[in-house]
Coordinates of C-alpha atoms in Angstrom, one line a residue:
M1 CA 12.6 14.8 -4.8
T2 CA 10.4 17.7 -3.8
P3 CA 8.6 17.6 -0.6
R4 CA 5.1 17.7 -2.5
A5 CA 6.4 14.7 -4.7
L6 CA 7.3 12.9 -1.6
L7 CA 4.0 13.5 0.2
L8 CA 2.1 12.3 -2.8
L9 CA 4.1 9.1 -3.2
L10 CA 3.5 8.4 0.8
L11 CA -0.1 8.9 0.3
L12 CA -0.4 6.6 -2.6
A13 CA 1.6 4.1 -0.8
T14 CA -0.5 3.8 2.2
G15 CA -3.8 4.3 0.5
T16 CA -6.7 5.9 2.1
S17 CA -9.5 3.7 0.8
Q18 CA -10.0 0.1 2.0
A19 CA -12.1 -2.2 0.2
A20 CA -11.8 -5.9 1.6
S21 CA -13.2 -8.9 -0.1
L22 CA -13.3 -12.7 0.8
R23 CA -13.4 -15.4 -1.8
C24 CA -16.0 -18.2 -0.6
G25 CA -15.4 -21.2 -3.2
S26 CA -16.2 -19.6 -6.5
A27 CA -18.1 -16.5 -5.1
L28 CA -16.6 -13.3 -3.8
V29 CA -18.1 -11.0 -0.9
S30 CA -16.8 -7.6 -0.4
T31 CA -17.5 -4.6 2.0
G32 CA -21.0 -3.5 1.7
S33 CA -22.5 -7.0 1.3
T34 CA -25.5 -7.8 3.5
T35 CA -25.5 -10.5 6.0
H36 CA -28.0 -12.3 3.8
E37 CA -25.5 -12.2 0.8
V38 CA -22.6 -13.4 2.9
R39 CA -24.6 -16.4 4.3
G40 CA -25.8 -17.1 0.9
K41 CA -22.3 -17.3 -0.5
C42 CA -20.2 -18.4 2.2
G43 CA -22.6 -20.7 4.3
D44 CA -23.0 -20.6 8.0
P45 CA -20.1 -18.9 9.9
L46 CA -18.2 -20.9 12.6
S47 CA -19.5 -18.3 15.2
V48 CA -21.3 -15.0 15.5
T49 CA -20.0 -12.6 18.3
P50 CA -22.1 -9.6 19.0
L51 CA -19.6 -6.6 19.5
G52 CA -22.2 -4.2 20.6
E53 CA -24.2 -1.3 19.0
R54 CA -23.8 2.4 18.1
Q55 CA -26.0 5.2 17.6
V56 CA -25.8 6.9 14.0
T57 CA -27.5 9.9 12.6
D58 CA -28.7 9.4 9.1
G59 CA -28.8 12.1 6.4
Y60 CA -32.1 13.1 7.6
G61 CA -31.1 13.8 11.2
Y62 CA -32.8 10.8 12.5
R63 CA -30.7 8.8 15.0
Q64 CA -30.8 5.0 14.5
V65 CA -29.1 2.0 16.4
E66 CA -26.5 -0.1 14.4
F67 CA -25.6 -3.4 15.7
V68 CA -22.0 -4.5 15.2
E69 CA -21.1 -8.2 15.2
E70 CA -18.3 -10.4 14.0
W71 CA -18.6 -13.5 12.0
A72 CA -15.6 -16.1 12.0
Y73 CA -15.1 -18.6 9.0
G74 CA -12.4 -21.0 8.2
P75 CA -9.9 -22.3 8.5
W76 CA -9.5 -22.4 4.9
N77 CA -5.8 -22.9 3.7
G78 CA -4.7 -22.4 7.1
M79 CA -6.4 -19.1 7.6
L80 CA -9.4 -17.9 9.9
Y81 CA -11.4 -14.9 8.6
F82 CA -13.3 -12.5 10.7
L83 CA -16.0 -10.4 9.1
T84 CA -17.2 -7.3 11.0
F85 CA -20.8 -6.1 10.1
R86 CA -22.1 -2.8 11.0
G87 CA -25.9 -2.2 10.5
G88 CA -26.3 -5.6 8.6
R89 CA -23.5 -4.7 6.1
L90 CA -19.8 -6.0 5.6
D91 CA -17.7 -3.2 6.9
Q92 CA -14.2 -5.0 7.5
V93 CA -12.4 -8.4 6.6
D94 CA -9.4 -9.5 8.7
S95 CA -7.4 -12.8 8.5
K96 CA -5.3 -14.5 10.8
R97 CA -3.2 -17.6 10.5
A98 CA -4.8 -20.8 12.1
N99 CA -3.0 -22.5 14.7

């Protein structure tokens, strides 16, 4: 196998794009969903933890503050789900086995 083919295989195996989703009953929420959409489909979270804020610059050069928070859901089928929101949009979904 050539080095170029090996590199391509490695990149495909690891993936560079992470699209996360969570099934709430028959509804599905995925990255980019708003807090309003997630609450409407999944109900109220177990907890909401503010993780801080960060300054971002938009495409026009204006600085804005984005609030970051983590919502916890579950346990569903023995799993806890942690949803991270940045600027009111779902950015990441993590899961952990409930003890």
